[in-house]
Short mmCIF file of C-alpha atoms in Angstrom, two decimals:
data_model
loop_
_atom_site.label_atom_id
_atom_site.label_comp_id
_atom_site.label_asym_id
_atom_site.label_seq_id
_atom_site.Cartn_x
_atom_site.Cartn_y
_atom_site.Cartn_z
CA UNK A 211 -86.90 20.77 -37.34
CA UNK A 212 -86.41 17.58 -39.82
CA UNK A 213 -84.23 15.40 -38.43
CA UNK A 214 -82.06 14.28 -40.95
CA UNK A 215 -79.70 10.55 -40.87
CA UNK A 216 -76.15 11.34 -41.96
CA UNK A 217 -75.74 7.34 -42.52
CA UNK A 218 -79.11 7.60 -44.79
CA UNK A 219 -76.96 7.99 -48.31
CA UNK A 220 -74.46 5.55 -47.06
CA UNK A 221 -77.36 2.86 -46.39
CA UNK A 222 -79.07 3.82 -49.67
CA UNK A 223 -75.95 2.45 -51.44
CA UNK A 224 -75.46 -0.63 -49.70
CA UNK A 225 -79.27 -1.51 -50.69
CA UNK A 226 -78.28 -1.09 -54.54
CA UNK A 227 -75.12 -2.87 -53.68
CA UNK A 228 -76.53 -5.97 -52.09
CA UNK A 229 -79.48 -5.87 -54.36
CA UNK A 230 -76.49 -6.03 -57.53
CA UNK A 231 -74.59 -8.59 -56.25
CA UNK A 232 -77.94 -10.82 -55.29
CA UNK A 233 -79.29 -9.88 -58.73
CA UNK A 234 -75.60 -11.33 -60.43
CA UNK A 235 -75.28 -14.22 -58.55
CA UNK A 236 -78.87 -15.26 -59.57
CA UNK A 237 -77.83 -14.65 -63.32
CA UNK A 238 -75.00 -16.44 -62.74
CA UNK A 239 -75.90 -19.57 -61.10
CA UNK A 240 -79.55 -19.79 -63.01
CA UNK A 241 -79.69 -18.20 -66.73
CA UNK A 242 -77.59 -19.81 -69.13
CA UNK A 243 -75.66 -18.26 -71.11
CA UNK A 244 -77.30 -18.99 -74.77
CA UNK A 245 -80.27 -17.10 -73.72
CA UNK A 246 -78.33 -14.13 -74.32
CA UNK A 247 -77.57 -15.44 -78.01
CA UNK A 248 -81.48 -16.36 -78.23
CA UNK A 249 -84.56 -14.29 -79.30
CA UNK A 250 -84.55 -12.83 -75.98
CA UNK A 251 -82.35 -10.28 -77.35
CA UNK A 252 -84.96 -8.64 -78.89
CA UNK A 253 -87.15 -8.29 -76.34
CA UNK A 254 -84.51 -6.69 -74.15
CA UNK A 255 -84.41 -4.60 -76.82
CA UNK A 256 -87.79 -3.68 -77.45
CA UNK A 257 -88.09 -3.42 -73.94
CA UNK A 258 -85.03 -0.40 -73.11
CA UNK A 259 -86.24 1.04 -77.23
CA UNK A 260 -89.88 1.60 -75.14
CA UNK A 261 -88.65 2.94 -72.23
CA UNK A 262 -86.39 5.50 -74.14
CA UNK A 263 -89.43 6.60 -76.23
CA UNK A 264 -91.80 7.02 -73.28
CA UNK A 265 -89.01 8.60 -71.28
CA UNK A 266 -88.33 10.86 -73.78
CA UNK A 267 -90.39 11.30 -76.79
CA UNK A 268 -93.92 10.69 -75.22
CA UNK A 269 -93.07 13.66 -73.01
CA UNK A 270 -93.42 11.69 -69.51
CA UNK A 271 -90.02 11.49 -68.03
CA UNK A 272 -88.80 13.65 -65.00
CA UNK A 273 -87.42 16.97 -66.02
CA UNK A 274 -84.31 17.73 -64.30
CA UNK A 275 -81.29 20.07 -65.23
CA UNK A 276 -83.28 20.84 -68.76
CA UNK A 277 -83.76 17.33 -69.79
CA UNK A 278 -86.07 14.20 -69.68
CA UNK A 279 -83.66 11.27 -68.83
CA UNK A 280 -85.97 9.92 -65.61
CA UNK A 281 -89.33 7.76 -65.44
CA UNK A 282 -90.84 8.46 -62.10
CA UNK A 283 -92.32 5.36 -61.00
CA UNK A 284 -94.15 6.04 -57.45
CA UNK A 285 -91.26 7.72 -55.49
CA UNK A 286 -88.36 6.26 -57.09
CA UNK A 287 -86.59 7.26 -60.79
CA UNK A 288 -85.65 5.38 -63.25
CA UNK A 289 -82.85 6.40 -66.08
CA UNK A 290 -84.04 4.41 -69.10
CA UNK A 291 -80.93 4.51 -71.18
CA UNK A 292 -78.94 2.53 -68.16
CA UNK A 293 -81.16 -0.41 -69.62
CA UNK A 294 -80.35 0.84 -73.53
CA UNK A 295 -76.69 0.58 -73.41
CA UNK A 296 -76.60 -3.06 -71.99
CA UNK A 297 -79.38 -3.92 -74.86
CA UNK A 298 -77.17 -1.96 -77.54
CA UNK A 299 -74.00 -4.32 -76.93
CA UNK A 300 -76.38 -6.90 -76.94
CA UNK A 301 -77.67 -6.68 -80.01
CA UNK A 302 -74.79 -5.10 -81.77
CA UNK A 303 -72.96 -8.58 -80.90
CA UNK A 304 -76.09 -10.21 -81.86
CA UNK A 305 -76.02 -8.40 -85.38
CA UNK A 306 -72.34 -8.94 -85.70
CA UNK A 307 -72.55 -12.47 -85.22
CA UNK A 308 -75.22 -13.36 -87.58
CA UNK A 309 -74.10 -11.03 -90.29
CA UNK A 310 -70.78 -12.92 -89.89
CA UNK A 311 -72.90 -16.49 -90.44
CA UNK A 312 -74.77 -15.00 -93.49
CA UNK A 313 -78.23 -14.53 -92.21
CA UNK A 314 -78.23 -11.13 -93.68
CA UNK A 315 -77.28 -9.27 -96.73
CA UNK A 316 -74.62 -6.11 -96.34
CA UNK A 317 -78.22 -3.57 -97.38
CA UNK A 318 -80.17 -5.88 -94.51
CA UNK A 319 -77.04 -6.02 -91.99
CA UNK A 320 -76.61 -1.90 -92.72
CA UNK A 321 -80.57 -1.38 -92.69
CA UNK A 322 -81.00 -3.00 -88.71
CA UNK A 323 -77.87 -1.52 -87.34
CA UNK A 324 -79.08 1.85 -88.34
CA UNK A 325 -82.82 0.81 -86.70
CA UNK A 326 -81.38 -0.83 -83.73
CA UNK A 327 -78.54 0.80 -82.72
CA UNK A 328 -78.09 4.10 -84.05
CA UNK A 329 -81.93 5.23 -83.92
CA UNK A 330 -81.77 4.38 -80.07
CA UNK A 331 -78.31 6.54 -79.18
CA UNK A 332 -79.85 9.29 -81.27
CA UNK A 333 -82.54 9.30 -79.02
CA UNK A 334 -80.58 9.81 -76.32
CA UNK A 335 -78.70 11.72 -77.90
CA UNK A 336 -81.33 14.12 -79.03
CA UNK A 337 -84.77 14.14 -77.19
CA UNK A 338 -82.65 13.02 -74.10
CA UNK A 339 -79.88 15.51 -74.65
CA UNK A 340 -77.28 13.13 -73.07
CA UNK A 341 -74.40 13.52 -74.52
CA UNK A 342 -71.96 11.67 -72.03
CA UNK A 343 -74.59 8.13 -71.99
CA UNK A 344 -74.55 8.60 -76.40
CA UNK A 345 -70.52 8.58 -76.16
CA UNK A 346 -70.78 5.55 -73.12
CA UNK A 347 -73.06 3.45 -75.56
CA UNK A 348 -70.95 4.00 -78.92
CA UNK A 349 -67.98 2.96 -76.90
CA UNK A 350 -69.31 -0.02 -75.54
CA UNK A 351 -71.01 -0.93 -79.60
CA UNK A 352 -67.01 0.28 -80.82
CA UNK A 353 -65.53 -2.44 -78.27
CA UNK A 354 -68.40 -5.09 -79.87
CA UNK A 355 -66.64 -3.88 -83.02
CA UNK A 356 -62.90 -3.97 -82.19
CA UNK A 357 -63.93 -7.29 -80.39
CA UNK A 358 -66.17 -8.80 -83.42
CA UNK A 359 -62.52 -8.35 -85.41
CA UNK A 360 -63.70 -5.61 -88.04
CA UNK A 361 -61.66 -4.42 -90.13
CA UNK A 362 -58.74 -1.55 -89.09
CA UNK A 363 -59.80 0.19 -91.99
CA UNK A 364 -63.85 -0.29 -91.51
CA UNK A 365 -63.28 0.90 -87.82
CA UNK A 366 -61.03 3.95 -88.94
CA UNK A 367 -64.47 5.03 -90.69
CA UNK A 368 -66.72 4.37 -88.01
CA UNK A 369 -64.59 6.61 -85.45
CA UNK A 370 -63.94 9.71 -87.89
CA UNK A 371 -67.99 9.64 -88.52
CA UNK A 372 -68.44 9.55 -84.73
CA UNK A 373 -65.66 11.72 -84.05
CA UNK A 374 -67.55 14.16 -86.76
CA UNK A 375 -71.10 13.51 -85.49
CA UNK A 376 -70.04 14.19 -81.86
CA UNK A 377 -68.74 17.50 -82.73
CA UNK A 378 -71.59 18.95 -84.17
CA UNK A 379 -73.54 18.18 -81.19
CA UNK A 380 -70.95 19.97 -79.21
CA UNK A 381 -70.54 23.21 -81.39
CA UNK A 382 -74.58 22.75 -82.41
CA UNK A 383 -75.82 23.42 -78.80
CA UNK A 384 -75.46 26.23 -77.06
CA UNK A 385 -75.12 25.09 -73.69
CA UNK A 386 -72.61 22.38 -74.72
CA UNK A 387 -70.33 25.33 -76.50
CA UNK A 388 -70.22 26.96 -73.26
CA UNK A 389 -68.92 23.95 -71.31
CA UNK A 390 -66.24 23.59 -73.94
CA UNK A 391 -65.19 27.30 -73.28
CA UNK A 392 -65.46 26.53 -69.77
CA UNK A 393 -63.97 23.90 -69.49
CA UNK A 394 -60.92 25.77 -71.27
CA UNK A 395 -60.55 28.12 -68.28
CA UNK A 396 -63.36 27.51 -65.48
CA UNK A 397 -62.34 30.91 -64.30
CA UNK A 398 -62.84 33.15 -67.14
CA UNK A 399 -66.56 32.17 -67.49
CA UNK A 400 -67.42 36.11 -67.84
CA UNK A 401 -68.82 35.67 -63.74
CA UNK A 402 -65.68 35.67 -62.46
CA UNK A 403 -66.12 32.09 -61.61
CA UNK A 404 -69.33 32.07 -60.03
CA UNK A 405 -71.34 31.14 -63.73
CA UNK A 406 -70.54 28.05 -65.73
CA UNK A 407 -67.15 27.62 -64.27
CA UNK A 408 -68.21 27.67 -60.57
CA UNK A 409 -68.64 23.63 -60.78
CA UNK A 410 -65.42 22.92 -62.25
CA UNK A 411 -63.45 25.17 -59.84
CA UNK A 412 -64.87 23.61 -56.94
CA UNK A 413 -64.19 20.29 -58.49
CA UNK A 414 -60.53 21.71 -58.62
CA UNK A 415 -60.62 22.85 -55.18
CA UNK A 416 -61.74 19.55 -53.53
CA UNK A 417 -59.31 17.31 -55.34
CA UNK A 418 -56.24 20.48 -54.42
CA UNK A 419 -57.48 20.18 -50.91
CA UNK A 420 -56.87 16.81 -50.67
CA UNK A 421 -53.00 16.18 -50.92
CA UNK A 422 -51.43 13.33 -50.60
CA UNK A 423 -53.51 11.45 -47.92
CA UNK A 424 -56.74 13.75 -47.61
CA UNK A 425 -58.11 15.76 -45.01
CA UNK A 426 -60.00 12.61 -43.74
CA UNK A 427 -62.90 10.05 -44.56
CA UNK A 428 -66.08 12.29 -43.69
CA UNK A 429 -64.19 16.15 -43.25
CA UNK A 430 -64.70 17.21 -46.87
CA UNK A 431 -65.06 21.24 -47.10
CA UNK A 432 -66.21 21.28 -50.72
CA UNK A 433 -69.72 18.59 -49.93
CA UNK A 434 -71.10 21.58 -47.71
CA UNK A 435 -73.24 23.16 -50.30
CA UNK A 436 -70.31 24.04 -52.40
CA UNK A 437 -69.69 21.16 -54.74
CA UNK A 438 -73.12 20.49 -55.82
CA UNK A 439 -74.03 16.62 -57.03
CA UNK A 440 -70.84 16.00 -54.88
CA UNK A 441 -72.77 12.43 -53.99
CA UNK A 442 -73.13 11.52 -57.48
CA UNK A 443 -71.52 13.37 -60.52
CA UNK A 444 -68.58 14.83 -58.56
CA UNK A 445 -68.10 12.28 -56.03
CA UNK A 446 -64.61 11.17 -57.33
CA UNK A 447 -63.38 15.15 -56.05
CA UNK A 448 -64.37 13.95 -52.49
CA UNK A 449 -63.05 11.06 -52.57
CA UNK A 450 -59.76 12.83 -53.40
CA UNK A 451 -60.16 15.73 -51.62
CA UNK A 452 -61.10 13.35 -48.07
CA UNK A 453 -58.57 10.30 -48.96
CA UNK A 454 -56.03 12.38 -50.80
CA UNK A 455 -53.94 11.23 -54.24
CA UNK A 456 -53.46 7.86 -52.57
CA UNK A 457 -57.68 7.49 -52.16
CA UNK A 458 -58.15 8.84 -55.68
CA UNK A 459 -55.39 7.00 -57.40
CA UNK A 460 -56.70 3.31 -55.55
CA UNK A 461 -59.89 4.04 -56.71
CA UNK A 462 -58.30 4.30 -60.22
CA UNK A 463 -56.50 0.98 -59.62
CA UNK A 464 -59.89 -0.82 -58.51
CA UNK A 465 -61.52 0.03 -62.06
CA UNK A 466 -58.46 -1.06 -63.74
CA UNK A 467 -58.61 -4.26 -61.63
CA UNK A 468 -62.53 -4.19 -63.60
CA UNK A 469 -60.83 -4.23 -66.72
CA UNK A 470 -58.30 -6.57 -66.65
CA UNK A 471 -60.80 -9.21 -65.12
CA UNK A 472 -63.61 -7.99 -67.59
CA UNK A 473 -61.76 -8.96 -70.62
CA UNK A 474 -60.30 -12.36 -68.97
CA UNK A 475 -63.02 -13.25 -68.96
CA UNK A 476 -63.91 -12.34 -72.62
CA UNK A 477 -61.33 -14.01 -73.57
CA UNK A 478 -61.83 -17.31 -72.03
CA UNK A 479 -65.53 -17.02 -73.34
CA UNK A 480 -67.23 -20.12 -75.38
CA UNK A 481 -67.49 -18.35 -78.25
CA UNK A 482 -67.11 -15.01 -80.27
CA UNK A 483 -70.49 -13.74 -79.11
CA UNK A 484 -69.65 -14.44 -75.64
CA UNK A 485 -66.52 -11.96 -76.46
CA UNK A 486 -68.01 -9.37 -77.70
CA UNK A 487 -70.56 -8.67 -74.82
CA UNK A 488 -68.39 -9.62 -71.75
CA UNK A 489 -65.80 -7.47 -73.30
CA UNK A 490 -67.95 -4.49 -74.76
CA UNK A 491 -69.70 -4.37 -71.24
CA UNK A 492 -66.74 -4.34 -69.51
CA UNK A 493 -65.28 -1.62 -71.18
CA UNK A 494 -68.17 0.48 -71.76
CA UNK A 495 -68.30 0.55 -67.87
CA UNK A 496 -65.15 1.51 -67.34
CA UNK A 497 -64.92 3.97 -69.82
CA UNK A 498 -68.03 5.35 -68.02
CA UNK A 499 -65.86 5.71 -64.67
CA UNK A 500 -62.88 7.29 -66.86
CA UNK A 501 -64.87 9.65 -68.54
CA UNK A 502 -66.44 10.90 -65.17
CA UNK A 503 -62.75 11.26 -63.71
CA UNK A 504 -61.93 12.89 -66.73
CA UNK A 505 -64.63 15.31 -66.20
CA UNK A 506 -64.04 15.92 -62.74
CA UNK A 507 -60.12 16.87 -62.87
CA UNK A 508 -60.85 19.08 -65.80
CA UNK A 509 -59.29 16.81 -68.38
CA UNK A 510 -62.41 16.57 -70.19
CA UNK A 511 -65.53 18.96 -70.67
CA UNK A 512 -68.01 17.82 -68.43
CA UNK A 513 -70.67 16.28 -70.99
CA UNK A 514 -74.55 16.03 -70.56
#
């Protein structure tokens, strides 16, 4: 028998956490903040634009679940558009700021957004087939917007083409039509709830099973081979269904916490630029966290 460590997951995390917080202090204390304003922008761009293409395009990446999101690197994965949405608010601000200063023509300014931001989100969009990470990064470049001070009417625009654009690669695929219908009524999913609606009704069941205070940190029913990606994806129905409403809803309260000390500190930033990142990061994460809740309470069909 394989012997398996029920604190290995736990210890997993803490690595990426320490590594995080060792990795922000040092950007922090040591890189200043004009580099981000500098042409080093467009090699962070150049850099997540490569890995997208070789992830996706050059056929390389990990398949799982029908799609190349992963770059296998020895024994550990690496999801290349986790690197393209922090280089898309980059740049975006970037392109806002010197368009703003006159370095470009409207037919220039209009000619690189389309090549550095859109081409990149259709790419994930597309030969990634992520549909949740495209919505993440046009949130986070809307936020650069909305931050940057375009326009009401300008904006209006952008978010009725988006809106448009996002429904035609709902209703266009297949797979994403029958997670709308789904996610309608998990339980008519013509299995009897055992075919595209199984996920979602376990989902249901964990967070149900919860109550007010949960059934205890560690006891969750749902984690035993019923919930699947219940340590990743679905992890916010354990944490209800094992610390109850009062788990799930502090959990709520911590991101909000994000937000509110996200954008203080967009505000008190040096300069526009310095806006339009801090805040277009910040809320681009926790949109990200929102989004998954959504997803997971059956608010929102879960996207992919």
């Amino acid at each position: 028998e394989v012997a398996v460590d029920p604190m290995a997951e736990t210890l997993n995390q803490i690595k990426f956490a320490v590594a995080g917080v060792i990795l922000a202090l040092i950007i922090w204390k040591f890189v200043p903040v004009s580099l981000w304003r500098s042409n080093a922008v467009w090699v962070i761009w150049a850099v997540a634009f490569a890995l997208l293409v070789i992830t996706a395009v050059a056929g390389v990446g990990d398949e799982e679940w029908g799609a190349h999101r992963w770059l296998m690197i020895g024994s550990a994965s690496l999801q290349a558009s986790e690197f393209a949405k922090i280089a898309l608010v980059l740049v975006a601000a970037r392109l806002f700021t010197d368009f703003r200063e006159g370095q470009y023509t409207v037919l220039v300014f209009f000619a690189l957004v389309g090549l550095l931001v859109l081409a990149p989100v259709l790419i994930i969009l597309g030969p990634q087939s992520d549909l949740g990470t495209a919505m993440i990064c046009v949130v986070g470049i809307l936020a650069v917007m909305w931050l940057g001070e375009v326009p009401a009417r300008t904006m209006l625009i952008v978010v009725g083409v988006v809106v448009a654009l996002g429904l035609v690669g709902i209703l266009g695929t297949e797979y994403r039509r029958e997670r709308l219908m789904v996610f309608l009524n998990p339980w008519n999913d013509g299995e009897g709830g055992y075919g595209n609606g199984y996920q979602l009704i376990h989902s249901l069941y964990a967070l149900a099973g919860g109550g007010l205070f949960g059934v205890g940190l560690g006891n969750s029913h749902e984690k035993y081979l019923y919930l699947t990606q219940s340590d990743t994806d679905f992890i916010f129905a354990i944490i209800g269904e094992e610390l109850g409403l009062v788990g799930a809803l502090a959990v709520i309260a911590l991101f909000l916490l994000v937000l509110w000390a996200g954008m203080r500190i967009a505000r008190t930033a040096p300069d526009n630029f310095g806006t339009m990142v801090a805040g277009g990061c910040t809320i681009m994460i926790v949109f990200q966290a929102f989004l998954n809740i959504a997803m997971v309470m059956g608010w929102f069909p879960v996207v992919g």
